[in-house]
Every structure is written in structure tokens, then in C-alpha cells.
XYZ file of C-alpha atoms in Angstrom:
498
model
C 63.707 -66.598 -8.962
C 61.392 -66.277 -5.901
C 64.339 -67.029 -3.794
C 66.738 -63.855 -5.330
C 63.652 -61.183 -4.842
C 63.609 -62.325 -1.310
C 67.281 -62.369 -0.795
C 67.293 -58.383 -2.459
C 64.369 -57.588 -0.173
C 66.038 -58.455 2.884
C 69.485 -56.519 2.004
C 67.313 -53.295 1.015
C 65.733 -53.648 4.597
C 68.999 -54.394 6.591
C 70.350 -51.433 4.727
C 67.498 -49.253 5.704
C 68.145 -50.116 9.158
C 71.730 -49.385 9.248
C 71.661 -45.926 8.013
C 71.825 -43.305 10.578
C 70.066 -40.111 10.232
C 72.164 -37.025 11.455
C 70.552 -35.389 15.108
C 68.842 -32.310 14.188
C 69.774 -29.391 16.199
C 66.848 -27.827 17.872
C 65.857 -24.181 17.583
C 66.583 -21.853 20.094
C 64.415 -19.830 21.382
C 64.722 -16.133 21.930
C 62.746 -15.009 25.432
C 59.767 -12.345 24.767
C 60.527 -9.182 25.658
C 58.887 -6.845 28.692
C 56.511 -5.167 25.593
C 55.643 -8.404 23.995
C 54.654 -10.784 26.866
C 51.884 -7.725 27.893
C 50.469 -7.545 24.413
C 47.245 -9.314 24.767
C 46.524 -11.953 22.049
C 43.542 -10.683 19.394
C 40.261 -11.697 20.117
C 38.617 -13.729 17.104
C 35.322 -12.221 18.266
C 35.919 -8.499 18.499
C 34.568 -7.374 15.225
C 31.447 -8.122 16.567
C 31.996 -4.754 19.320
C 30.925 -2.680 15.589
C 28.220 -2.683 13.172
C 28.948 -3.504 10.009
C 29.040 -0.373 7.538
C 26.271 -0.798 4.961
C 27.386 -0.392 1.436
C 27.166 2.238 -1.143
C 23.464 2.082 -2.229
C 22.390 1.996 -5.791
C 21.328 4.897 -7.769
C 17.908 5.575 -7.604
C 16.578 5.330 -11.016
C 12.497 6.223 -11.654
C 10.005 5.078 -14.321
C 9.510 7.494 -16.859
C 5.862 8.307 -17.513
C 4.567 9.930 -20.854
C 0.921 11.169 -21.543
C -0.942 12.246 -24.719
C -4.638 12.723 -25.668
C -6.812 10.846 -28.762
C -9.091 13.311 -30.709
C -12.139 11.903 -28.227
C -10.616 13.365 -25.597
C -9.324 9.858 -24.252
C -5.749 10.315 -22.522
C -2.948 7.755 -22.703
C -0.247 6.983 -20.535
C 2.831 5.501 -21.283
C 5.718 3.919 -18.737
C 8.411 2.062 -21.636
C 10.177 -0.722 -19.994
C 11.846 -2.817 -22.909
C 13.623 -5.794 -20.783
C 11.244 -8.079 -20.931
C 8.476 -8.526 -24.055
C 5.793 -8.023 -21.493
C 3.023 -5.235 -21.481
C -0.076 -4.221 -19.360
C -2.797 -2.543 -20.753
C -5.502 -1.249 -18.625
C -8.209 1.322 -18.638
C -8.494 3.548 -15.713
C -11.571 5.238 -15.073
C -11.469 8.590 -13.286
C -15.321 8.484 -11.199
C -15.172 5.343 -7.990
C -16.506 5.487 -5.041
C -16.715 8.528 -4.083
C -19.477 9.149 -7.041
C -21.544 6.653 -5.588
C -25.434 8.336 -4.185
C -25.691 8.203 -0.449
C -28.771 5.671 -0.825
C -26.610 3.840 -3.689
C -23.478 2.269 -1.628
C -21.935 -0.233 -3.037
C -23.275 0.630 -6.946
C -19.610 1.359 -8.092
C -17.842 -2.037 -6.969
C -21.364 -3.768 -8.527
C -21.331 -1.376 -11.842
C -17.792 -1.865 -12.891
C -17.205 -5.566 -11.665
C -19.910 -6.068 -14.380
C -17.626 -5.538 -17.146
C -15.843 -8.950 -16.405
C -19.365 -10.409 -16.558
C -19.899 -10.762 -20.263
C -18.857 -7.896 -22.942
C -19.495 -8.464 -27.011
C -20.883 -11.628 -28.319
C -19.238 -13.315 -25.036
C -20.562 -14.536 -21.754
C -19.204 -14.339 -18.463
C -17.932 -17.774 -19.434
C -16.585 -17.357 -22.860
C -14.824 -14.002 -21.826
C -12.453 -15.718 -19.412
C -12.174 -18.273 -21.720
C -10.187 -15.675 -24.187
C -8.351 -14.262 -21.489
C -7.410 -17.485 -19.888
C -6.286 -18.139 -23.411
C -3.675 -15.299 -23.574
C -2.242 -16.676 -20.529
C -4.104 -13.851 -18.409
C -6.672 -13.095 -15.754
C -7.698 -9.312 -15.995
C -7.498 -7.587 -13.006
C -10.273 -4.782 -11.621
C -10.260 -2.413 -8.606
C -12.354 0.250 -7.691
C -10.994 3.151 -4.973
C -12.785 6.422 -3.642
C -11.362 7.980 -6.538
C -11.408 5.717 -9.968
C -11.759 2.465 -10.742
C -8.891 0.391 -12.771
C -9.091 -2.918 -15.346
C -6.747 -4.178 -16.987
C -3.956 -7.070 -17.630
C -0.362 -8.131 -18.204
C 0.294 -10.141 -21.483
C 2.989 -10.915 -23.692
C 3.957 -8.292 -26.402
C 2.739 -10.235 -29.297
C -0.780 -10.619 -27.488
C -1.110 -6.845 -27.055
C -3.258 -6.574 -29.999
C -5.680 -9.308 -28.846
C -5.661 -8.060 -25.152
C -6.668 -4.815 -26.629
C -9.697 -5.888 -28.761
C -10.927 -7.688 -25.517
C -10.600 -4.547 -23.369
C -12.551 -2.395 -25.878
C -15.634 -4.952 -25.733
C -15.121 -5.125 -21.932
C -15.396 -1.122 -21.517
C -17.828 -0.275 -24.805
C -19.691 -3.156 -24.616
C -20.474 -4.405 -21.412
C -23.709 -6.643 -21.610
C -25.160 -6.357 -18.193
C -26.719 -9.519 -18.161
C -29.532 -10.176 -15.660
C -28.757 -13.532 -14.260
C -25.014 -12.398 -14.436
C -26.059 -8.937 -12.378
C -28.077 -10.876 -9.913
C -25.423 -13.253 -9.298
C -22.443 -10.898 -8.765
C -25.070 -9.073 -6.255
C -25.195 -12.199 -4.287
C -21.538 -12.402 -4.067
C -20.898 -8.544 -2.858
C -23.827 -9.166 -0.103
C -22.006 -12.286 0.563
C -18.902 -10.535 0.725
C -20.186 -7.759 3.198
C -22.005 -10.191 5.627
C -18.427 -12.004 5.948
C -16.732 -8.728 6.651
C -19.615 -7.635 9.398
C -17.457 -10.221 11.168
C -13.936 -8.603 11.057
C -13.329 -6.469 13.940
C -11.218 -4.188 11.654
C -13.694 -3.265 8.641
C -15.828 -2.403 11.550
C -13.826 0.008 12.854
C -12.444 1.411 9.096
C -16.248 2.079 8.831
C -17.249 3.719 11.775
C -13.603 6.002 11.259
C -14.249 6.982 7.983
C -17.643 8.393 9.147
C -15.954 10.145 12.566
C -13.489 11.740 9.968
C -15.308 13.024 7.110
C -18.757 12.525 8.534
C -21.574 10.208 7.214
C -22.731 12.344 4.500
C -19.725 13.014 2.222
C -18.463 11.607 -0.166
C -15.318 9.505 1.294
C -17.656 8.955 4.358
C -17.484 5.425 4.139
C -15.585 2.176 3.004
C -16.438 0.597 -0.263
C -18.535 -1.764 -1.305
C -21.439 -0.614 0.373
C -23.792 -1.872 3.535
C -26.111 -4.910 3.146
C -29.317 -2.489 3.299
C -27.974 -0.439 0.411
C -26.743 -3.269 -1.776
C -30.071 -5.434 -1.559
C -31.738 -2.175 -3.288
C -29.538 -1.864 -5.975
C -31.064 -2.971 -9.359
C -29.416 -3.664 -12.698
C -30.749 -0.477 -13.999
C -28.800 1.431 -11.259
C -25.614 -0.702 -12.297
C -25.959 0.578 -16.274
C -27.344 4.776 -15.227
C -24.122 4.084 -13.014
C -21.557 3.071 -15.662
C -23.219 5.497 -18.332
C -23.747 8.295 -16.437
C -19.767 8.142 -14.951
C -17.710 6.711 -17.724
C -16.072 8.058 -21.156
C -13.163 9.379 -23.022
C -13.141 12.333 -21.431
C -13.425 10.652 -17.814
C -10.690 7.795 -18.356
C -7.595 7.181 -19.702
C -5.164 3.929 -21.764
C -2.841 2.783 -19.217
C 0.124 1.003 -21.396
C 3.657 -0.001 -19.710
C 6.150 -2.135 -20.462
C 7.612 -3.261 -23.860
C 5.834 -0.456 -25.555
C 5.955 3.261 -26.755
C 3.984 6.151 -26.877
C 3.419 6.541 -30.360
C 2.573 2.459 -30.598
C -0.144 2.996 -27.857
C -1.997 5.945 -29.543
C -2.064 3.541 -32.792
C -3.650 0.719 -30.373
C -6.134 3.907 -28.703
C -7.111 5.421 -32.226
C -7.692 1.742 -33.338
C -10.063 0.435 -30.357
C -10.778 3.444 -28.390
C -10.961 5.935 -31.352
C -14.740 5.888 -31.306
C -15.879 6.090 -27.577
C -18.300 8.528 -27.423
C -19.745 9.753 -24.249
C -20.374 13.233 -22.537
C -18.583 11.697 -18.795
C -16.086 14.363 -17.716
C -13.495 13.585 -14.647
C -15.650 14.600 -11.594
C -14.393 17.360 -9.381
C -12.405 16.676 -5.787
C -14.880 15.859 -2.861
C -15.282 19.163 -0.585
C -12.522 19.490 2.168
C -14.101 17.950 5.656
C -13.736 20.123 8.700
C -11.486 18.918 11.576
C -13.378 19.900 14.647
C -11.448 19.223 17.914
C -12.347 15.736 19.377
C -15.767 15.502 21.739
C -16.775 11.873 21.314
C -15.328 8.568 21.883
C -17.083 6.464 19.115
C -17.863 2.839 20.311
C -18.449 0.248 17.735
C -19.486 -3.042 20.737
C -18.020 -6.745 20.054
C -18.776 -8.363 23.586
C -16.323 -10.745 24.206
C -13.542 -9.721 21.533
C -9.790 -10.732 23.159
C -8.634 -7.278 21.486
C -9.706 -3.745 20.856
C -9.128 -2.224 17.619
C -7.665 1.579 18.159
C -8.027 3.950 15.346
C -7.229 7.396 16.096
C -7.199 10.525 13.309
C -8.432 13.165 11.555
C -8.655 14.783 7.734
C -5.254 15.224 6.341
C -4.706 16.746 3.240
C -4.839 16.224 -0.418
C -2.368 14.778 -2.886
C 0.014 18.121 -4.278
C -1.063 20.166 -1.184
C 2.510 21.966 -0.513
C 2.394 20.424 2.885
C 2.376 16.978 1.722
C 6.364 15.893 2.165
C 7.018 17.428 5.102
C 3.904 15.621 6.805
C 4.458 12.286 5.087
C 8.205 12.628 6.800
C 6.504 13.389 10.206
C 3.700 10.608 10.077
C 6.373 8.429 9.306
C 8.609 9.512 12.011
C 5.551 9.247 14.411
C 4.319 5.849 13.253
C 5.209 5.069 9.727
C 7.832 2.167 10.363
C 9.301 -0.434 12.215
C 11.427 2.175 14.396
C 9.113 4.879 14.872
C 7.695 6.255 18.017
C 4.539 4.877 18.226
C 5.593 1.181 17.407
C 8.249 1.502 19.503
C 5.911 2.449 22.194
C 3.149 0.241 21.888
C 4.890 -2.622 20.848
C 8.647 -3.065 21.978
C 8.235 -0.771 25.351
C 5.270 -2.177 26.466
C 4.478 -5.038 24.632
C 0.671 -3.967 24.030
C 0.494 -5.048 20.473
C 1.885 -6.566 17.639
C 2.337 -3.734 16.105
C 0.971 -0.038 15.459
C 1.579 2.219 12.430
C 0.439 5.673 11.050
C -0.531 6.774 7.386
C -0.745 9.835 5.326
C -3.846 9.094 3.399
C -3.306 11.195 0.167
C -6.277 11.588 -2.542
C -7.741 13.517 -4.886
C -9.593 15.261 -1.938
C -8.521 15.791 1.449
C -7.680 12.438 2.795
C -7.147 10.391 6.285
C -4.342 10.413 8.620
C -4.532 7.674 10.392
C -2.855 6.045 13.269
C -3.823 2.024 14.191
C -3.088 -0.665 16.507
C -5.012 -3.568 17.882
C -4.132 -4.271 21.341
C -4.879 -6.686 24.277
C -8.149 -5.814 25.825
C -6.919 -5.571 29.201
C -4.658 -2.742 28.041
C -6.815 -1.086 26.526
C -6.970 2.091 28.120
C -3.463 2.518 28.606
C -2.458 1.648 24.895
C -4.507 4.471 24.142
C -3.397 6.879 26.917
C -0.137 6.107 24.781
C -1.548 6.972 21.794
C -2.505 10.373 23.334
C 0.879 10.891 24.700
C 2.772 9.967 21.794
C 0.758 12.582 19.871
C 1.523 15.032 22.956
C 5.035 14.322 21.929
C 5.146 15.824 18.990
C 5.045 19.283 20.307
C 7.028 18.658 23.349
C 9.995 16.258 22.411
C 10.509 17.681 18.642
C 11.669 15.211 15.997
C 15.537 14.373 16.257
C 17.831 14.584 12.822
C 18.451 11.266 13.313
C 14.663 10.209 13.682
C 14.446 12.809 10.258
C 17.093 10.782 8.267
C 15.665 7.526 8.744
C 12.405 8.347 7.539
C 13.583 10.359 4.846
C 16.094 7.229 3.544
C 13.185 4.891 4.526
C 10.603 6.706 2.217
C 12.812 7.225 -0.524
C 14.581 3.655 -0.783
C 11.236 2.212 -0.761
C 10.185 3.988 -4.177
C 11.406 1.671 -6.544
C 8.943 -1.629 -4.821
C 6.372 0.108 -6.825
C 7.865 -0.123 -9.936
C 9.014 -3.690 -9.828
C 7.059 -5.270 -12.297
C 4.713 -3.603 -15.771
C 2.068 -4.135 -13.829
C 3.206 -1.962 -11.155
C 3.852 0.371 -13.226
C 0.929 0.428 -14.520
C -0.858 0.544 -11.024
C 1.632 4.180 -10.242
C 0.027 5.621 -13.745
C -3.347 5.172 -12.784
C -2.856 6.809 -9.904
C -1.293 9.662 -11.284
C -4.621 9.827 -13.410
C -6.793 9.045 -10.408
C -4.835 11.923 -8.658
C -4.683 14.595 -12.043
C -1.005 14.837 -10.968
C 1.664 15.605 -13.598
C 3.814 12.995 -15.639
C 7.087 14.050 -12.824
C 5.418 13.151 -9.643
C 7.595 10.668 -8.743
C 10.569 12.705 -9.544
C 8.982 15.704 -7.826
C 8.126 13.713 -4.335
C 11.475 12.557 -3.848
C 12.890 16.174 -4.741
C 10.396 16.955 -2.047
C 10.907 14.711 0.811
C 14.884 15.352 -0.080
C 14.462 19.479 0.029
C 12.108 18.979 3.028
C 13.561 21.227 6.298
C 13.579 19.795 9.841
C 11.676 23.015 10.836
C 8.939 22.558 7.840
C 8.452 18.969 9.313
C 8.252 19.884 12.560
C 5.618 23.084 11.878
C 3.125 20.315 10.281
C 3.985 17.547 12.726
C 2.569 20.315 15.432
C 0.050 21.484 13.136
C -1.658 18.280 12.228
C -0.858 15.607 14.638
C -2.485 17.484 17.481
C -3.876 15.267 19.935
C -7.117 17.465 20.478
C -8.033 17.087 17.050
C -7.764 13.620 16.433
C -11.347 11.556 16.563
C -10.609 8.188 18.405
C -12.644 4.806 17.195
C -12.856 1.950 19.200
C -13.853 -1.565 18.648
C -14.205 -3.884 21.207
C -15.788 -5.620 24.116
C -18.049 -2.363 25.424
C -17.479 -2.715 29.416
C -14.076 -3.182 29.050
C -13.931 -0.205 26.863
C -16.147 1.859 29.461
C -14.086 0.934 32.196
C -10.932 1.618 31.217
C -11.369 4.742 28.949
C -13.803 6.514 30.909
C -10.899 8.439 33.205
C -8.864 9.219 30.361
C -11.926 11.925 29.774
C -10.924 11.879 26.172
C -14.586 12.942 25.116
C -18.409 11.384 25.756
C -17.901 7.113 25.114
C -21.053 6.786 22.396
C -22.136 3.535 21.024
C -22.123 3.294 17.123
C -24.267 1.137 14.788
C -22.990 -1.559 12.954
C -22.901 -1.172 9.289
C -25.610 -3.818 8.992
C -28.042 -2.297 11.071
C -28.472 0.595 8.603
């Protein structure tokens, strides 16, 4: 048996090895012609000699706000976002900062952070324990011009979240121990930011701007002096004197409607009483051409913080869009002049930026950078020049159309989630701007001429009208800025020497 497979192997293999495969002819080959042999081969690499062409961007859809009014006089404001069964609810309060007495810094931030300090029958304690169990930690601000609380919960915890909000804004407790220890955190907050080079200067620029006596003359929270005077009673004549239905309004967005959210108001907020109305905007500063060099001293510091501005204007002043184009074409982004300047030309900074300030009053315009101290005069020379500019190298179409896209693209960030949302409504309470604001700012910056931009650009970033802070080490400062002759160099106290 073994012997036959072999014997069959062996023929198969003999046979293999007799066959003879037929010679394959081989190709012939036809010589390039003149044209062919001097066409260059591609280059794999060549599409990287052009940019790639961006793609058609979305369609810019915005929220849609909606606004109504309870008997009381308590407005609501409703954003309806159905994708997800999430809703934040929030009360925004239309007196902050700005409300505050001149020997009374600091009483808003300690008057409304009071209301997470116990409200009802429930203790500090015991009222984060029923928000914690909600899934939720309530959220509170207070800005020169309201003062927001509020949180994000699931749709079928809306009615709970609502019950807890009511106590929190009609029935604060004010505790005494609780008052006295939320004191001792704010004056433990401000001695930490004595420290930062940057609150510092905010401080000592918001005083240069509006001057120390009005009302968005200075940063919040108040100086250690004014806060160590403040007493519990001045936290409640505070709260009492400033709040009520006529001087806040229900923030709801998310999975909710407009008719649900005046059944939630009537139900909680039906019976706030109070005679509070919405206070009127602060006074309009002046914006005296520059004289002084304000000095804030930090011996030593590696950097010097550069702040350099004047009043701008307030929120629905017709000038607004074509001046928010121009700040942002003079310092508003990554490209923009000033950066470009300070920071990729000549390497002075990190960075440096601009900002249109907008309030309820006449706000800021403000242009920032903190640069190397041994550059310190000639970041600010740049400064100067860059403002100079303005007027003598006028703002390209090109420079126009990227500020214009970059503004308008960046809309929807705000909107991302309820609470965002929510945040944007407030503001347009905060503000007393109509329910179309959104809509009507990007109609605006869209409509706004390259002439109209270039009119306020001239008009407002003038150079001789812009009041310069510095923060830094002092001789440096001296020696370096003196022959600019920008104005008189004048030393300015430190918030906690006052």
C-alpha cells in the first residue's frame, strides 16, 4: 500500500518536471515621445502650496426668548428647548452692585449670598441637603447691574426646585452665626485677591474710568475696610430695600413653556409683595482727555499689568455694533492688531486683548496685556501707537470680515446648554433689552458699514482719551514711562489701605 503511494508520488513529480512551459514573449516597449519625457512627474506634496477651503458653515439658528408679567408685577422669561428633559429655573434680580452705598462695598455680594445660607424651616445645612438631593448645586452671581440664582434640574424636579427657590428668595433667614461666617469668607476672599496683580489693577481702572464716586467706580465685593463694617442689619435693609416683583424676574429655559412657567410663578411667586422697582441706569461718566499715569506699586513683580481705556457706551446705544466690530478689529481676537503687535511682532506678552464693556449704563472699553517688566515702556508706547493707528491706517475689509464672521459664529457658545440660556435671559433683564436682541445684534453687526466702523473706531479709540493703569514694580515703571510723557506718573492706594 505504502509502497504504490510512493511509486504514484514519484511519477506525478517526474511528470512535473518534464513539462515544458512555452517562453513568454516580452512586451515591447514604445519610446516616450519629445512631449512626454518633459512632463514632470506630480508631486505627492503639492496640495500642500493651498489652503484648504473651509466648508459651508451651518445655519445660524438663535434661542427664542418669550416674556410675560404675573399680576404682582413679577416678569417671566421663557427660552423652550425640548431635546433634553432638562430645565433651569432661576430668579434674576434687577439692583447689584452698582446699588451698593459708597461706605457699604461689598453689602450686595454679602446680602444676596445669604439666601444660600438658610431659607424656610432649613439651615444652611439642610438647604443643600435638598438641593444636593435633586442632583443640583444652585448657582448665584452678583454683577454691577443684578444679581442671578438659580439651578439646572431634571423636568420632573421642576416643581421641587421651584418650592426651594421661593423659600430661598421670600424667606431668607439671615442667620447670625451664618452672616458672620459668610463675612469671614468675603474678607478672606478679598485679602487673597490684595495679592493678584490683576484685581489690583481692575480696581484702580475702574476708578480712573468712572471715578471713585459712582456707581460702577469699583470692582465687586468690596474693600476689607468696608466689609469689616458691614452688619447683618445692613445685609437684610439691603435685600429689602432692593428686591421684589417689580425689581426681578422667573428665568425658565429648557424643556418648558411659557404658559407652564406662569402656572409655576402664580403658584410660588404669586404672592411676593414688595414696593422694589428696577433702579434707574448709573449717570454717564465723562471722558476727559488723559493727564495722569495711575501707579498701583508691586516692588519686585517680574511683569507689569497694562490697562489702558476709557467709558464706552451703553448696551442699545446705536453705536454699539459698529464699535464692538472695531474693538474687535483693534484687539478683540487672536488676529487683531494689538495681539499681533504685542505678542507675535514683538514677543512682549502672552497675549493682549480689547473689550466693549456693554451695561445698563455707560460701560468700559478696555484694552489689557501683562508684559515683561523690562518692556514695559515700549509695550505701552505700542499700545499708544496701535491706538494712533486707528485714525491713520483705517481698518481693511478684510480685517472687517473677520471680525464680523468671528463675532457672529461665536453666538451660538452662549446658548449651548439651558443653563446658558438661562444666563443670556438674565441679561436681557439685567440690560431691559427686548425679547429680539440676539436677533437684532447680529442684524446689526451684519448691516454695520465699513465707514460707520471706522467713524467710531476714530471717535472712541482715541489715544488722548484713554486713562492708562499700571501695575508693577514702581522704578521700573518710572524709568521707562517717564519719556513717553503720557501724563504725570501718580502713585495709587491699594484697595486695602482704604
Amino acid at each position: 500500500m505504502h509502497r504504490r503511494i510512493l511509486t504514484a508520488l514519484l511519477t506525478l513529480s517526474v511528470a512535473g518536471c518534464a513539462t515544458t512551459k512555452p517562453a513568454e514573449t516580452p512586451p515591447t516597449e514604445t519610446p516616450p515621445t519629445a512631449q512626454q519625457s518633459q512632463t514632470p512627474a506630480p508631486d505627492a506634496e503639492a496640495f500642500r502650496d493651498q489652503q484648504p477651503k473651509p466648508g459651508k458653515p451651518p445655519e445660524l439658528v438663535l434661542p427664542t426668548f418669550e416674556q410675560a408679567k404675573l399680576d404682582n408685577g413679577l416678569t417671566v422669561i421663557v427660552s423652550t428647548r425640548k431635546e433634553l428633559p432638562l430645565v433651569f429655573v432661576g430668579i434674576a434680580f434687577a439692583a447689584g452692585g452698582s446699588q451698593e452705598p459708597a461706605a457699604k462695598l461689598g453689602i450686595a455680594d454679602l446680602s444676596y449670598r445669604m439666601l444660600l445660607e438658610g431659607a424656610g424651616k432649613r439651615d444652611t445645612v439642610a438647604l443643600d441637603n435638598a438641593f444636593a438631593d435633586l442632583g443640583v448645586s444652585p448657582a448665584l452671581s452678583v454683577d454691577p447691574d443684578g444679581a442671578f440664582v438659580g439651578a439646572r434640574v431634571l423636568t420632573t424636579n421642576v416643581d421641587a426646585a421651584m418650592s426651594l427657590l421661593s423659600d430661598v428668595v421670600l424667606r431668607p433667614t439671615f442667620d447670625a452665626k451664618a452672616f458672620e461666617r459668610r463675612k469671614k469668607q468675603q474678607l478672606g476672599e478679598l485679602v487673597r485677591r490684595m495679592g493678584d496683580p490683576n484685581f489690583l489693577a481692575q480696581q484702580a481702572y475702574y476708578q480712573a474710568v468712572f471715578g471713585a464716586d459712582h456707581p460702577y467706580g469699583h470692582t465687586s465685593g468690596g474693600t476689607p475696610k468696608t466689609v469689616e463694617s458691614l452688619t447683618l442689619a445692613d445685609a437684610k435693609s439691603f435685600y429689602t430695600k432692593n428686591t421684589g416683583p417689580r425689581a426681578a424676574a422667573l428665568i425658565m429655559t429648557g424643556d418648558v413653556t411659557l404658559p407652564q412657567a406662569m402656572e409655576w410663578g402664580k403658584k410660588y411667586f404669586g404672592g411676593w409683595k414688595g414696593g422694589a422697582v428696577a433702579p434707574k441706569p448709573p449717570p454717564a461718566p465723562p471722558a476727559p482727555p488723559r493727564q495722569l499715569v495711575r501707579v498701583v506699586p508691586k516692588p519686585g513683580l517680574e511683569q507689569t499689568v497694562v490697562l489702558v481705556g476709557r467709558p464706552g457706551l451703553a448696551t442699545g446705544h446705536p453705536d454699539e455694533f459698529p464699535l464692538e466690530l472695531a474693538t474687535t478689529v483693534f484687539g478683540g481676537f487672536f488676529g487683531s492688531r494689538l495681539n499681533m503687535n504685542i505678542r507675535e511682532d514683538k514677543g512682549y506678552s502672552y497675549g493682549a486683548n480689547a473689550h466693549l464693556g456693554t451695561r445698563l449704563g455707560v460701560g468700559p472699553l478696555t484694552a489689557y496685556a501683562a508684559v515683561r517688566k523690562d518692556v514695559t515702556g515700549p509695550a505701552l508706547n505700542e499700545f499708544i501707537k496701535e491706538l494712533a493707528g486707528i485714525k491713520s491706517n483705517p481698518i481693511t475689509e478684510k480685517e472687517l470680515a473677520a471680525a464680523r464672521e468671528g463675532l457672529i459664529r461665536a453666538f451660538p457658545g452662549a446658548f449651548e446648554t439651558v443653563e446658558g440660556l438661562g444666563v443670556s435671559a438674565a441679561n436681557l433683564y439685567f440690560h431691559r433689552r427686548p425679547m429680539d436682541e440676539f436677533k437684532r445684534t447680529v442684524e446689526g453687526l451684519e448691516k454695520a458699514s465699513a465707514a460707520e466702523v471706522q467713524r467710531v473706531a476714530e471717535s472712541y479709540l482715541d489715544p488722548a482719551n484713554m486713562q492708562v493703569v499700571l501695575v508693577g514694580d514702581p522704578l521700573v515703571i518710572q524709568e521707562q514711562v517717564t519719556p513717553l510723557n503720557l501724563g504725570k506718573l501718580t502713585l495709587e492706594e491699594t484697595p486695602a489701605s482704604k
